[in-house]
């Protein structure tokens, strides 16, 4: 089945393929009366946009978003907000090889196995290009949760991690890697450039923090805040792991090490630690919500790999053309968008039940 | 909001609190004509049942399941299957302390922040006891997917991992830890016993593998097989991380290391590796589906921890009474159940769209 | 497919067959802190209960409801409320005829065509008994919408309508027909008794009015208040038609006759008419919400009717045993329940989006 | 709340306002491999298109549909199909009156009450223009159910009904009224023309029949085939009533009159009548599915009607500009589309559960 809608009451639906005429999103359930224009969305698309440095794919897409509905006199009306982004740089190339053989690591074989055939041009629907629609929808979600501040960054590339001691939020937008550690950013230049030149690719870890999430948001048990965040992030192409708070590290701790002790604070409790990542029992505790997301290395590489053709014969394939040497880098604005979309939904859900 | 239903077309809804009269699940959308009786469900509940060894809570619950609807003459009718498990051993104890103060690491504060008050007896709805309902529903799901074999085990406790070289599936049910490595199981006896005696607790990592999942199951993009698995497992109490395939390790690999090359095989492609964990683009590839789940240490510990009362005053609390020294151990049958529930849903979804 | 859940954020799931051990409902998404006990639910079940007069089936069911979860110290906790009603009077009779031949007008043939077999005892899942679960859930819904008053009555039986001039709300609960017109009630005694004695049955029209619904409730375009009411009522067994406001009569009017003119009133507009039945564009206008529902005559009759057996041979069948001579009568409390359930959901949805 | 998505597994989402740049629909869950192009959709839009006779609004809209995604090499890929129709003839007129006062019968007041303000240009989202999106989506749905033939017609206008004895399906597309009775069509010319010239409007009844629906489709109990049809049709602007089979007439029958007796037939049972409209217990019986839908008269009339302004003062309003004298006429292709959309969804649901 195909399920291209996400959310319970604040919902969005995305559509579009890498090489079709356009991609887009329909955002439904948005509260009325929020001031909005394309200018509120474009900056987020610009952060995710390809072709801005030599560390991302060279596809040139202006990614200009148009609002087609749901806004009147500069404000949301409460009706569906249709967002469209035209595809401009669908380079006409020869896809005959990709059409006939499966690129390992890509969704080629799986789509064929499911649907019997596939739109092979640039990966079709399974292209990372789809995430532009998420980012556009996420920009609308942010307007719904002005009390929340969401910030994602790249924590590691190819196994090379930032040094927490060097964490400087001001750095995140100061380098092409969304890297909060200036020294790591410098190292990554060489690392990513090397992978690019070698026709190879690198994985990455994205961290994201949302501050200002009020205690109480969350919809236990099967739409828990952490479960929704996990689904939202795992639905991003190339993501293979999600952690909340200490994540897998928590599995190594003892109970007394993992407890987030509390003291009386000025506004509710003051927590002495945040191993939980701001979520307990699926409900926000008021602490910062912390999530980590693992991106595998881009599957498109210039090294020939053993594979089979559609008719089942042995062959080799290597992916020509433009690609991100580390698709995780542009994952940072996408993770931010997904977190915003989940939180907007959870805010409205909480308001529905608890007034 | 409260969302206690999971699934798209094969759906289940759970209800019940730790110390209410009963807990249960309603399974809806099950195909008709499947042979079923309580005896098909009970063995899975018995695996999860507390009180079977000194390594789990000493609460004595027979966890006898009753089928109240949806079955006629020994077969599913296609109508909702109502499953009920009575709570037997709700020990009458003094809850006044838990009622008045928040146990760090527990959902106490979050539930109060959300709902204004909470059923504090044994954790109420946020108790691990709820997972018995999942296991019962999961047993029904297994009947829907006879082509699939699901097997979970404990991979690490308190940071002490099994040795893959010792992996012996026959061991999993031969020790109280669902541990496939006899040597590790021996070590864990002392480890868990020590934690129990010290009033401490340990985290754990559960691994789960589903073989026989046909290529093609999966509902991209927002009900991808991996996204659904992530949501399903993250919705289990105490889970803080989910990985598909290589998970966070994939973020350290290069593209050529991570590619699962293919060769012609007897039945479709033969894969030379399975970094992807059997899922590409959110769709099963036909390889074993592999998932890892991190459980934090049980929050109930006998060490006093700083906390606050409902009225905001400083105090200390330690959790008296019965608890699992490592809640992750009993997580193994729960993860199996959630994987079964997701796969049953995805099987029906695939059949809906692709015939 | 089987879909036994209704609602978007205030949701309920029903389960159970006519002759199983019990039936029930799970209500999810209920706001916390509402005072509730079985005594708040039982009176509505008593109104729907069979066996209270000679004009309904003689099956004797006490329909005692039990709350199994979601309530603590007399208040809803925000977690799922599990309601169970045991089946007591499943008369052991010989079902061999019904098992082998299809009763015309019943769901027998359709269930067999869909599922391959069916629980034929008393109609199984398609029995009107299922509506007891709705009524129980509806009683919970009423607590969510204390600002609304819902009142249903029988407007016509077998084509014999009440005289609007005789409408007296005080009469509704004063006769076994939920009839607001004492004269009609007197006529219906003979009418229904005659049908019962003749082994025949009668159709009925139920009208329902909800006052106090605030302007603004409604979720356009595909969960419009009127669309949800139509779905809710058409899902009741034996219902064949639904009208909002003037319904089919509106199709005979001219635009100027149908316009509900407005004047300034004390609290918002004063409407000069209510052809619309309190709903415009799928959104409540603040006027009384008016709905009419057509129930077909009970399909169980003592007249032999031509039919076929499961193996496709010609035969005749007549329904022995207990049945309602006019199932529409007991439809009145069911329609009330469905209206309450829809309005509770719409109230929460409105609060979600519009604060 | 705003819910602009309909369907369970074959789903569509519509967006757009009367006077925005475009309207559209996203169809999700469509099976792959179906041959499709704009030419499969356009004829249905042309049937619904305004401005084709003097009996419909004079707004000139070519209603050219564009497929933006989900189709590759002329076939559906299984991914979302985005359909867009540009608004061309949004006549620039003075909306100041409509902006400031509520048109009785319209959704003006209700939208303001819900959302605090509204896009008043041409009715915004509550315009009948939205139904073009439904018709486009419905054309896709038809491809999913080639075994079904759906045919709607106008049965009555302003209380003047067709004579069943004159029913000639060949007439339906031979006059501007979708009228199967040539004599009635002749009468309606004068009737509708008179209403138009008088600045008045007329209601209508649409009948629709779907043949070839296999026994077994339907998703009891809360997504019954009839309940879904009722919701689908009641969600169309201006609809106030829905009947399945005999509808309200069934409420006047006795059980023996209403029974659809069965005999052995060539392919399963031969029914001797179809009072049920092809649905029993919410499941298709294999007989033709019959539904009737009541449209109120167009609310836009040239007669001044008492109303209030946004600030609550008394005024009068009459609707200038273009409008349909009988909006029900163009309702025929819309009802067809909604029936197709429901049936496509139910087909896939049935396949999901019952294989």
JSON list of C-alpha atoms in Angstrom, two decimals, chain A residues 173-261:
[
{"chain": "A", "resi": 173, "resn": "UNK", "atom": "CA", "xyz": [24.66, 27.82, 9.99]},
{"chain": "A", "resi": 174, "resn": "UNK", "atom": "CA", "xyz": [28.22, 29.02, 9.44]},
{"chain": "A", "resi": 175, "resn": "UNK", "atom": "CA", "xyz": [29.49, 26.03, 7.48]},
{"chain": "A", "resi": 176, "resn": "UNK", "atom": "CA", "xyz": [28.07, 23.78, 4.76]},
{"chain": "A", "resi": 177, "resn": "UNK", "atom": "CA", "xyz": [27.73, 20.84, 7.17]},
{"chain": "A", "resi": 178, "resn": "UNK", "atom": "CA", "xyz": [25.33, 22.20, 9.79]},
{"chain": "A", "resi": 179, "resn": "UNK", "atom": "CA", "xyz": [28.20, 21.42, 12.14]},
{"chain": "A", "resi": 180, "resn": "UNK", "atom": "CA", "xyz": [28.30, 23.07, 15.58]},
{"chain": "A", "resi": 181, "resn": "UNK", "atom": "CA", "xyz": [32.01, 22.31, 16.01]},
{"chain": "A", "resi": 182, "resn": "UNK", "atom": "CA", "xyz": [34.28, 24.49, 13.88]},
{"chain": "A", "resi": 183, "resn": "UNK", "atom": "CA", "xyz": [37.15, 22.03, 14.13]},
{"chain": "A", "resi": 184, "resn": "UNK", "atom": "CA", "xyz": [35.04, 19.11, 13.02]},
{"chain": "A", "resi": 185, "resn": "UNK", "atom": "CA", "xyz": [33.68, 21.19, 10.16]},
{"chain": "A", "resi": 186, "resn": "UNK", "atom": "CA", "xyz": [37.21, 21.80, 9.00]},
{"chain": "A", "resi": 187, "resn": "UNK", "atom": "CA", "xyz": [38.02, 18.09, 9.12]},
{"chain": "A", "resi": 188, "resn": "UNK", "atom": "CA", "xyz": [34.81, 17.23, 7.31]},
{"chain": "A", "resi": 189, "resn": "UNK", "atom": "CA", "xyz": [35.74, 19.42, 4.34]},
{"chain": "A", "resi": 190, "resn": "UNK", "atom": "CA", "xyz": [38.57, 17.09, 3.53]},
{"chain": "A", "resi": 191, "resn": "UNK", "atom": "CA", "xyz": [36.64, 14.01, 4.48]},
{"chain": "A", "resi": 192, "resn": "UNK", "atom": "CA", "xyz": [33.61, 14.72, 2.33]},
{"chain": "A", "resi": 193, "resn": "UNK", "atom": "CA", "xyz": [35.65, 16.09, -0.51]},
{"chain": "A", "resi": 194, "resn": "UNK", "atom": "CA", "xyz": [37.74, 12.97, -0.50]},
{"chain": "A", "resi": 195, "resn": "UNK", "atom": "CA", "xyz": [34.71, 10.74, -0.61]},
{"chain": "A", "resi": 196, "resn": "UNK", "atom": "CA", "xyz": [33.23, 12.80, -3.41]},
{"chain": "A", "resi": 197, "resn": "UNK", "atom": "CA", "xyz": [36.37, 12.65, -5.49]},
{"chain": "A", "resi": 198, "resn": "UNK", "atom": "CA", "xyz": [36.69, 8.91, -4.86]},
{"chain": "A", "resi": 199, "resn": "UNK", "atom": "CA", "xyz": [33.13, 8.40, -6.05]},
{"chain": "A", "resi": 200, "resn": "UNK", "atom": "CA", "xyz": [32.35, 7.10, -2.60]},
{"chain": "A", "resi": 201, "resn": "UNK", "atom": "CA", "xyz": [29.89, 8.29, 0.04]},
{"chain": "A", "resi": 202, "resn": "UNK", "atom": "CA", "xyz": [29.57, 8.67, 3.79]},
{"chain": "A", "resi": 203, "resn": "UNK", "atom": "CA", "xyz": [26.97, 8.13, 6.46]},
{"chain": "A", "resi": 204, "resn": "UNK", "atom": "CA", "xyz": [26.08, 10.69, 9.09]},
{"chain": "A", "resi": 205, "resn": "UNK", "atom": "CA", "xyz": [24.36, 11.18, 12.40]},
{"chain": "A", "resi": 206, "resn": "UNK", "atom": "CA", "xyz": [21.94, 14.06, 12.87]},
{"chain": "A", "resi": 207, "resn": "UNK", "atom": "CA", "xyz": [21.02, 15.32, 16.31]},
{"chain": "A", "resi": 208, "resn": "UNK", "atom": "CA", "xyz": [17.98, 17.46, 16.94]},
{"chain": "A", "resi": 209, "resn": "UNK", "atom": "CA", "xyz": [16.76, 19.30, 19.99]},
{"chain": "A", "resi": 210, "resn": "UNK", "atom": "CA", "xyz": [13.38, 20.92, 20.53]},
{"chain": "A", "resi": 211, "resn": "UNK", "atom": "CA", "xyz": [13.16, 23.30, 23.44]},
{"chain": "A", "resi": 212, "resn": "UNK", "atom": "CA", "xyz": [9.99, 24.84, 24.80]},
{"chain": "A", "resi": 213, "resn": "UNK", "atom": "CA", "xyz": [7.86, 21.72, 24.36]},
{"chain": "A", "resi": 214, "resn": "UNK", "atom": "CA", "xyz": [5.34, 21.95, 27.18]},
{"chain": "A", "resi": 215, "resn": "UNK", "atom": "CA", "xyz": [5.01, 19.06, 29.60]},
{"chain": "A", "resi": 216, "resn": "UNK", "atom": "CA", "xyz": [1.93, 17.06, 28.62]},
{"chain": "A", "resi": 217, "resn": "UNK", "atom": "CA", "xyz": [2.20, 16.83, 24.84]},
{"chain": "A", "resi": 218, "resn": "UNK", "atom": "CA", "xyz": [2.11, 13.21, 23.72]},
{"chain": "A", "resi": 219, "resn": "UNK", "atom": "CA", "xyz": [-0.58, 10.69, 22.88]},
{"chain": "A", "resi": 220, "resn": "UNK", "atom": "CA", "xyz": [-0.01, 7.39, 24.66]},
{"chain": "A", "resi": 221, "resn": "UNK", "atom": "CA", "xyz": [0.20, 4.51, 23.96]},
{"chain": "A", "resi": 222, "resn": "UNK", "atom": "CA", "xyz": [0.34, 4.14, 20.20]},
{"chain": "A", "resi": 223, "resn": "UNK", "atom": "CA", "xyz": [0.90, 7.73, 19.22]},
{"chain": "A", "resi": 224, "resn": "UNK", "atom": "CA", "xyz": [3.41, 8.47, 21.94]},
{"chain": "A", "resi": 225, "resn": "UNK", "atom": "CA", "xyz": [5.53, 11.49, 21.22]},
{"chain": "A", "resi": 226, "resn": "UNK", "atom": "CA", "xyz": [8.66, 9.32, 20.92]},
{"chain": "A", "resi": 227, "resn": "UNK", "atom": "CA", "xyz": [6.90, 6.72, 18.75]},
{"chain": "A", "resi": 228, "resn": "UNK", "atom": "CA", "xyz": [5.69, 9.43, 16.39]},
{"chain": "A", "resi": 229, "resn": "UNK", "atom": "CA", "xyz": [9.13, 11.00, 16.21]},
{"chain": "A", "resi": 230, "resn": "UNK", "atom": "CA", "xyz": [10.64, 7.59, 15.48]},
{"chain": "A", "resi": 231, "resn": "UNK", "atom": "CA", "xyz": [8.15, 6.93, 12.68]},
{"chain": "A", "resi": 232, "resn": "UNK", "atom": "CA", "xyz": [8.58, 10.42, 11.27]},
{"chain": "A", "resi": 233, "resn": "UNK", "atom": "CA", "xyz": [12.36, 10.17, 11.10]},
{"chain": "A", "resi": 234, "resn": "UNK", "atom": "CA", "xyz": [12.54, 6.54, 10.04]},
{"chain": "A", "resi": 235, "resn": "UNK", "atom": "CA", "xyz": [10.30, 7.46, 7.11]},
{"chain": "A", "resi": 236, "resn": "UNK", "atom": "CA", "xyz": [13.06, 9.70, 5.72]},
{"chain": "A", "resi": 237, "resn": "UNK", "atom": "CA", "xyz": [14.95, 7.95, 2.96]},
{"chain": "A", "resi": 238, "resn": "UNK", "atom": "CA", "xyz": [18.37, 6.60, 4.10]},
{"chain": "A", "resi": 239, "resn": "UNK", "atom": "CA", "xyz": [17.55, 6.67, 7.81]},
{"chain": "A", "resi": 240, "resn": "UNK", "atom": "CA", "xyz": [18.42, 3.43, 9.64]},
{"chain": "A", "resi": 241, "resn": "UNK", "atom": "CA", "xyz": [18.24, 4.33, 13.32]},
{"chain": "A", "resi": 242, "resn": "UNK", "atom": "CA", "xyz": [16.53, 6.63, 15.79]},
{"chain": "A", "resi": 243, "resn": "UNK", "atom": "CA", "xyz": [17.33, 7.33, 19.41]},
{"chain": "A", "resi": 244, "resn": "UNK", "atom": "CA", "xyz": [15.45, 9.35, 22.01]},
{"chain": "A", "resi": 245, "resn": "UNK", "atom": "CA", "xyz": [17.57, 10.88, 24.76]},
{"chain": "A", "resi": 246, "resn": "UNK", "atom": "CA", "xyz": [20.41, 8.54, 25.62]},
{"chain": "A", "resi": 247, "resn": "UNK", "atom": "CA", "xyz": [19.06, 5.94, 23.20]},
{"chain": "A", "resi": 248, "resn": "UNK", "atom": "CA", "xyz": [21.23, 2.85, 22.99]},
{"chain": "A", "resi": 249, "resn": "UNK", "atom": "CA", "xyz": [23.53, 4.26, 25.64]},
{"chain": "A", "resi": 250, "resn": "UNK", "atom": "CA", "xyz": [20.67, 4.00, 28.11]},
{"chain": "A", "resi": 251, "resn": "UNK", "atom": "CA", "xyz": [20.75, 0.24, 27.62]},
{"chain": "A", "resi": 252, "resn": "UNK", "atom": "CA", "xyz": [24.21, 0.27, 29.17]},
{"chain": "A", "resi": 253, "resn": "UNK", "atom": "CA", "xyz": [23.24, 2.28, 32.24]},
{"chain": "A", "resi": 254, "resn": "UNK", "atom": "CA", "xyz": [21.99, 1.22, 35.65]},
{"chain": "A", "resi": 255, "resn": "UNK", "atom": "CA", "xyz": [18.70, 2.54, 36.95]},
{"chain": "A", "resi": 256, "resn": "UNK", "atom": "CA", "xyz": [20.22, 5.00, 39.37]},
{"chain": "A", "resi": 257, "resn": "UNK", "atom": "CA", "xyz": [22.43, 6.44, 36.60]},
{"chain": "A", "resi": 258, "resn": "UNK", "atom": "CA", "xyz": [19.50, 6.83, 34.24]},
{"chain": "A", "resi": 259, "resn": "UNK", "atom": "CA", "xyz": [17.05, 8.48, 36.62]},
{"chain": "A", "resi": 260, "resn": "UNK", "atom": "CA", "xyz": [16.42, 12.14, 35.84]},
{"chain": "A", "resi": 261, "resn": "UNK", "atom": "CA", "xyz": [16.12, 13.43, 39.39]}
]
